[in-house]
XYZ file of N, CA and C in Angstrom:
477
model
N -86.293 73.973 36.809
C -86.474 72.901 37.765
C -85.146 72.217 38.065
N -84.333 71.977 37.017
C -83.061 71.303 37.211
C -82.116 72.151 38.056
N -82.143 73.468 37.839
C -81.291 74.371 38.621
C -81.729 74.374 40.080
N -83.019 74.342 40.332
C -83.539 74.306 41.685
C -83.109 73.017 42.386
N -83.152 71.904 41.677
C -82.716 70.623 42.230
C -81.230 70.669 42.573
N -80.420 71.253 41.685
C -78.984 71.367 41.935
C -78.717 72.232 43.162
N -79.420 73.340 43.317
C -79.253 74.211 44.482
C -79.658 73.474 45.754
N -80.736 72.717 45.708
C -81.192 71.965 46.878
C -80.171 70.909 47.287
N -79.621 70.188 46.325
C -78.618 69.166 46.626
C -77.375 69.808 47.234
N -76.912 70.901 46.641
C -75.723 71.571 47.168
C -75.979 72.118 48.571
N -77.183 72.600 48.852
C -77.514 73.104 50.186
C -77.462 71.976 51.209
N -78.006 70.819 50.854
C -77.970 69.667 51.757
C -76.533 69.247 52.018
N -75.710 69.209 50.980
C -74.293 68.852 51.142
C -73.597 69.843 52.057
N -73.828 71.138 51.868
C -73.168 72.148 52.690
C -73.616 72.070 54.148
N -74.891 71.814 54.398
C -75.380 71.676 55.769
C -74.777 70.447 56.429
N -74.720 69.330 55.695
C -74.139 68.113 56.274
C -72.650 68.277 56.531
N -71.968 69.040 55.680
C -70.546 69.291 55.868
C -70.310 70.153 57.096
N -71.150 71.150 57.295
C -70.954 72.068 58.416
C -71.170 71.396 59.760
N -71.843 70.246 59.811
C -72.083 69.544 61.069
C -71.029 68.481 61.350
N -70.034 68.336 60.483
C -68.998 67.339 60.712
C -67.943 67.876 61.659
N -67.216 66.972 62.303
C -66.113 67.361 63.181
C -64.804 67.041 62.500
N -63.716 67.621 63.036
C -62.410 67.420 62.414
C -61.912 65.991 62.556
N -62.472 65.214 63.472
C -62.049 63.832 63.662
C -62.616 62.922 62.569
N -63.555 63.431 61.810
C -64.168 62.616 60.776
C -63.354 62.659 59.490
N -63.882 62.043 58.458
C -63.240 61.964 57.156
C -62.894 63.347 56.625
N -61.661 63.531 56.093
C -61.328 64.822 55.492
C -62.235 65.103 54.290
N -62.633 66.367 54.151
C -63.527 66.723 53.057
C -63.160 68.099 52.528
N -63.629 68.370 51.321
C -63.475 69.695 50.728
C -64.632 69.939 49.766
N -64.972 71.202 49.606
C -66.005 71.604 48.661
C -65.391 72.646 47.741
N -65.476 72.425 46.447
C -64.838 73.338 45.493
C -65.752 73.632 44.312
N -65.456 74.730 43.635
C -66.115 75.089 42.386
C -65.078 74.994 41.279
N -65.539 74.703 40.066
C -64.581 74.538 38.968
C -65.150 75.067 37.654
N -64.238 75.293 36.739
C -64.581 75.698 35.386
C -63.610 75.041 34.423
N -64.012 74.878 33.190
C -63.151 74.234 32.194
C -63.985 73.636 31.089
N -63.509 72.526 30.549
C -64.229 71.805 29.503
C -64.308 70.346 29.921
N -65.513 69.869 30.200
C -65.660 68.490 30.644
C -67.101 68.026 30.486
N -67.306 66.926 29.743
C -68.628 66.301 29.693
C -68.909 65.581 30.998
N -67.853 65.264 31.774
C -68.023 64.559 33.041
C -68.518 65.474 34.152
N -67.975 66.693 34.247
C -68.322 67.588 35.352
C -68.754 68.975 34.898
N -68.921 69.202 33.615
C -69.447 70.452 33.112
C -68.423 71.537 32.865
N -68.877 72.607 32.229
C -68.062 73.798 32.008
C -67.987 74.588 33.308
N -69.098 74.653 34.028
C -69.173 75.248 35.363
C -69.808 74.228 36.281
N -69.229 74.068 37.471
C -69.798 73.088 38.381
C -69.177 73.147 39.753
N -69.477 72.131 40.548
C -68.993 72.041 41.913
C -68.674 70.585 42.237
N -67.807 70.404 43.229
C -67.434 69.059 43.662
C -67.275 69.022 45.166
N -67.821 67.993 45.783
C -67.607 67.718 47.200
C -66.782 66.434 47.263
N -65.640 66.500 47.949
C -64.786 65.314 48.083
C -64.738 64.922 49.546
N -65.079 63.670 49.814
C -65.065 63.103 51.150
C -64.038 61.979 51.157
N -62.889 62.190 51.799
C -61.821 61.196 51.763
C -61.327 61.045 50.339
N -61.434 59.826 49.805
C -60.998 59.564 48.433
C -62.125 59.647 47.403
N -63.348 59.865 47.847
C -64.514 59.855 46.957
C -64.969 61.284 46.666
N -65.179 61.587 45.394
C -65.667 62.897 44.992
C -67.011 62.786 44.300
N -67.916 63.709 44.622
C -69.224 63.815 43.972
C -69.267 65.166 43.291
N -69.471 65.176 41.989
C -69.422 66.429 41.232
C -70.630 66.553 40.324
N -70.931 67.775 39.967
C -72.007 68.050 39.033
C -71.720 69.343 38.313
N -72.345 69.505 37.163
C -72.097 70.728 36.429
C -73.022 70.929 35.254
N -72.812 72.034 34.591
C -73.606 72.473 33.446
C -72.687 72.613 32.243
N -73.129 72.088 31.106
C -72.338 72.122 29.878
C -73.203 72.676 28.748
N -73.042 73.971 28.403
C -73.786 74.513 27.263
C -73.092 74.113 25.963
N -73.864 73.757 24.968
C -73.291 73.370 23.681
C -74.321 73.625 22.594
N -74.001 73.273 21.381
C -74.981 73.409 20.298
C -74.877 72.230 19.345
N -75.928 72.059 18.571
C -75.971 70.966 17.611
C -74.941 71.230 16.517
N -74.350 70.171 15.961
C -73.255 70.342 15.009
C -73.605 71.080 13.719
N -74.773 70.841 13.146
C -75.105 71.463 11.855
C -76.014 72.677 11.998
N -77.083 72.574 12.766
C -78.059 73.665 12.847
C -77.633 74.765 13.810
N -76.795 74.436 14.777
C -76.379 75.422 15.763
C -77.386 75.635 16.877
N -78.420 74.794 16.950
C -79.404 74.890 18.018
C -78.703 74.741 19.371
N -78.945 75.684 20.285
C -78.300 75.655 21.598
C -79.002 74.659 22.510
N -78.207 73.882 23.233
C -78.729 72.946 24.221
C -77.897 73.072 25.494
N -78.476 72.669 26.603
C -77.772 72.644 27.886
C -77.789 71.225 28.412
N -76.620 70.715 28.738
C -76.503 69.383 29.302
C -76.080 69.522 30.763
N -76.677 68.728 31.635
C -76.316 68.705 33.048
C -75.685 67.358 33.339
N -74.638 67.362 34.146
C -73.934 66.116 34.406
C -73.721 65.903 35.894
N -73.529 64.656 36.248
C -73.195 64.262 37.605
C -72.149 63.167 37.529
N -71.187 63.189 38.448
C -70.093 62.219 38.405
C -69.715 61.778 39.810
N -69.224 60.562 39.912
C -68.624 60.055 41.138
C -67.219 59.596 40.774
N -66.244 60.008 41.582
C -64.844 59.727 41.276
C -64.142 59.115 42.477
N -63.127 58.312 42.202
C -62.235 57.789 43.239
C -60.852 58.374 42.983
N -60.304 59.100 43.975
C -58.986 59.722 43.885
C -57.980 58.936 44.718
N -56.729 58.928 44.300
C -55.697 58.230 45.067
C -55.262 59.033 46.294
N -55.493 60.354 46.311
C -55.209 61.180 47.496
C -56.516 61.600 48.145
N -56.511 61.720 49.458
C -57.689 62.159 50.185
C -57.891 63.663 50.025
N -59.071 64.127 50.354
C -59.396 65.557 50.295
C -58.418 66.339 51.172
N -57.951 67.461 50.674
C -57.046 68.313 51.427
C -55.580 67.977 51.301
N -55.250 66.812 50.752
C -53.849 66.443 50.557
C -53.343 67.071 49.270
N -52.160 67.668 49.332
C -51.590 68.325 48.162
C -50.741 67.349 47.360
N -50.645 67.594 46.059
C -49.837 66.763 45.176
C -50.644 66.221 44.019
N -50.076 65.242 43.346
C -50.711 64.643 42.180
C -51.521 63.421 42.594
N -52.752 63.393 42.161
C -53.658 62.293 42.431
C -54.178 61.763 41.099
N -54.318 60.467 41.002
C -54.925 59.860 39.822
C -56.361 59.518 40.182
N -57.231 59.481 39.174
C -58.632 59.198 39.469
C -59.275 58.367 38.371
N -60.344 57.693 38.771
C -61.238 56.993 37.851
C -62.636 57.509 38.176
N -63.443 57.736 37.150
C -64.742 58.358 37.367
C -65.825 57.733 36.504
N -67.034 57.801 36.992
C -68.215 57.409 36.249
C -69.176 58.581 36.249
N -69.788 58.876 35.114
C -70.633 60.069 35.007
C -71.812 59.829 34.082
N -72.781 60.723 34.191
C -73.929 60.768 33.287
C -74.073 62.209 32.817
N -74.286 62.411 31.533
C -74.572 63.734 30.969
C -75.965 63.680 30.362
N -76.835 64.617 30.754
C -78.246 64.552 30.368
C -78.470 64.646 28.862
N -77.659 65.410 28.153
C -77.790 65.529 26.707
C -76.411 65.386 26.061
N -75.676 64.389 26.504
C -74.305 64.213 26.058
C -74.160 63.692 24.637
N -75.124 62.904 24.179
C -75.046 62.396 22.811
C -75.944 63.248 21.930
N -75.363 63.820 20.884
C -76.109 64.682 19.952
C -76.077 64.047 18.571
N -77.241 64.009 17.933
C -77.333 63.468 16.583
C -78.101 64.450 15.724
N -77.606 64.663 14.506
C -78.288 65.545 13.570
C -78.029 65.025 12.157
N -79.065 65.034 11.327
C -78.861 64.599 9.947
C -79.157 65.746 8.980
N -78.860 65.533 7.721
C -78.993 66.590 6.713
C -80.451 66.867 6.324
N -81.404 66.054 6.790
C -82.823 66.271 6.501
C -83.513 67.069 7.596
N -82.755 67.576 8.543
C -83.333 68.388 9.617
C -83.680 67.617 10.871
N -83.436 66.339 10.892
C -83.699 65.552 12.096
C -82.583 65.740 13.116
N -82.961 65.912 14.365
C -81.963 66.038 15.419
C -82.494 65.450 16.706
N -81.588 64.960 17.535
C -81.975 64.422 18.830
C -80.778 64.460 19.769
N -81.082 64.445 21.040
C -80.055 64.326 22.069
C -80.476 63.202 22.994
N -79.489 62.573 23.606
C -79.759 61.473 24.530
C -78.801 61.545 25.706
N -79.227 61.028 26.861
C -78.300 60.919 27.980
C -77.177 59.941 27.611
N -75.989 60.215 28.121
C -74.843 59.372 27.828
C -74.147 59.009 29.135
N -73.693 57.768 29.230
C -72.921 57.287 30.370
C -71.452 57.364 30.004
N -70.634 57.892 30.912
C -69.218 58.111 30.629
C -68.366 57.508 31.735
N -67.296 56.836 31.357
C -66.251 56.416 32.302
C -64.965 57.116 31.878
N -64.174 57.502 32.860
C -62.960 58.228 32.526
C -61.850 58.005 33.539
N -60.645 58.383 33.128
C -59.469 58.346 33.992
C -58.714 59.656 33.802
N -57.897 59.991 34.785
C -57.122 61.211 34.643
C -56.258 61.486 35.844
N -55.747 62.708 35.883
C -54.899 63.139 36.975
C -55.375 64.488 37.493
N -55.228 64.670 38.795
C -55.617 65.913 39.456
C -54.420 66.391 40.260
N -54.056 67.651 40.059
C -52.951 68.232 40.818
C -53.513 69.307 41.732
N -53.273 69.159 43.038
C -53.821 70.066 44.038
C -52.688 70.739 44.800
N -52.735 72.068 44.875
C -51.752 72.817 45.656
C -52.392 74.072 46.226
N -52.346 74.211 47.524
C -52.825 75.424 48.178
C -54.263 75.795 47.907
N -55.159 74.848 47.793
C -56.565 75.142 47.564
C -56.944 75.399 46.113
N -55.994 75.228 45.202
C -56.264 75.344 43.769
C -55.902 74.011 43.140
N -56.769 73.506 42.277
C -56.463 72.226 41.631
C -56.747 72.296 40.138
N -56.085 71.394 39.426
C -56.330 71.262 37.989
C -56.510 69.785 37.673
N -57.361 69.506 36.688
C -57.622 68.130 36.269
C -57.427 68.009 34.765
N -56.898 66.870 34.369
C -56.728 66.535 32.959
C -57.083 65.062 32.819
N -58.044 64.748 31.947
C -58.463 63.365 31.824
C -59.123 63.062 30.490
N -59.337 61.766 30.249
C -60.014 61.282 29.049
C -61.106 60.312 29.473
N -62.090 60.144 28.609
C -63.175 59.234 28.912
C -63.822 58.701 27.656
N -64.698 57.745 27.862
C -65.446 57.149 26.767
C -66.901 57.086 27.189
N -67.792 57.607 26.342
C -69.207 57.617 26.652
C -70.015 56.815 25.655
N -71.136 56.264 26.101
C -71.990 55.473 25.215
C -73.456 55.605 25.633
N -74.317 55.349 24.659
C -75.764 55.277 24.868
C -76.317 54.320 23.808
N -77.636 54.175 23.730
C -78.244 53.261 22.754
C -77.942 53.659 21.314
N -77.811 54.945 21.050
C -77.644 55.429 19.681
C -76.200 55.515 19.200
N -75.240 55.491 20.092
C -73.848 55.622 19.662
C -72.892 55.793 20.818
N -71.682 56.223 20.493
C -70.645 56.400 21.504
C -69.717 57.537 21.081
N -68.904 58.002 22.043
C -67.997 59.111 21.745
C -66.864 59.150 22.768
N -65.706 59.608 22.338
C -64.581 59.866 23.227
C -64.767 61.247 23.827
N -64.385 61.407 25.071
C -64.481 62.705 25.739
C -63.134 63.038 26.375
N -62.962 64.289 26.708
C -61.789 64.687 27.489
C -62.208 65.790 28.439
N -61.382 66.028 29.433
C -61.668 67.109 30.357
C -60.394 67.829 30.757
N -60.529 69.129 30.895
C -59.473 69.977 31.436
C -60.191 71.013 32.289
N -59.881 71.047 33.567
C -60.607 71.892 34.511
C -59.659 72.541 35.504
N -60.108 73.670 36.027
C -59.398 74.389 37.082
C -60.406 74.645 38.193
N -60.045 74.280 39.432
C -60.966 74.412 40.547
C -60.361 75.151 41.719
N -61.254 75.683 42.565
C -60.851 76.422 43.746
C -61.623 75.868 44.951
N -60.896 75.462 45.984
C -61.523 74.943 47.189
C -62.128 76.105 47.967
N -63.417 76.012 48.264
C -64.095 77.054 49.040
C -63.949 76.824 50.531
N -64.117 75.554 50.954
C -63.925 75.218 52.364
C -63.691 73.727 52.497
N -63.195 73.337 53.634
C -62.929 71.934 53.938
C -62.347 71.801 55.327
N -62.066 70.565 55.729
C -61.431 70.357 57.029
C -60.129 69.635 56.887
């Protein structure tokens, strides 16, 4: 169900992008891979002007038992450079990871919880290829954790 929702959202974004004109806000749509609780191991990002909307999938496992879990994330970011501009951009982001907080004890108890994350970092874009490096801090009712991200992305299309 979650994958179907992600496909539907991306389809709506792509249709709305295809109806824009070049006189409107610069935009780009890219796919990325890396390590990030903010935007996933695999994901996509649509950037409109200075604002980016990203989502992704982060497979992981519990620390002691090794039980496999999948976390889905969504993020909104503000970049200092607009979409399509090359160079170094700094960003601040807010994100949610569906199973970002993992807890396990020695008696066999385990749980996961959604976690809210804020982060900062830098994005370097050149010729339709970009890289991101950033840090963040996440929290939920049960605890908190430091996060980091390192990602490589490829712009599929834009104006």
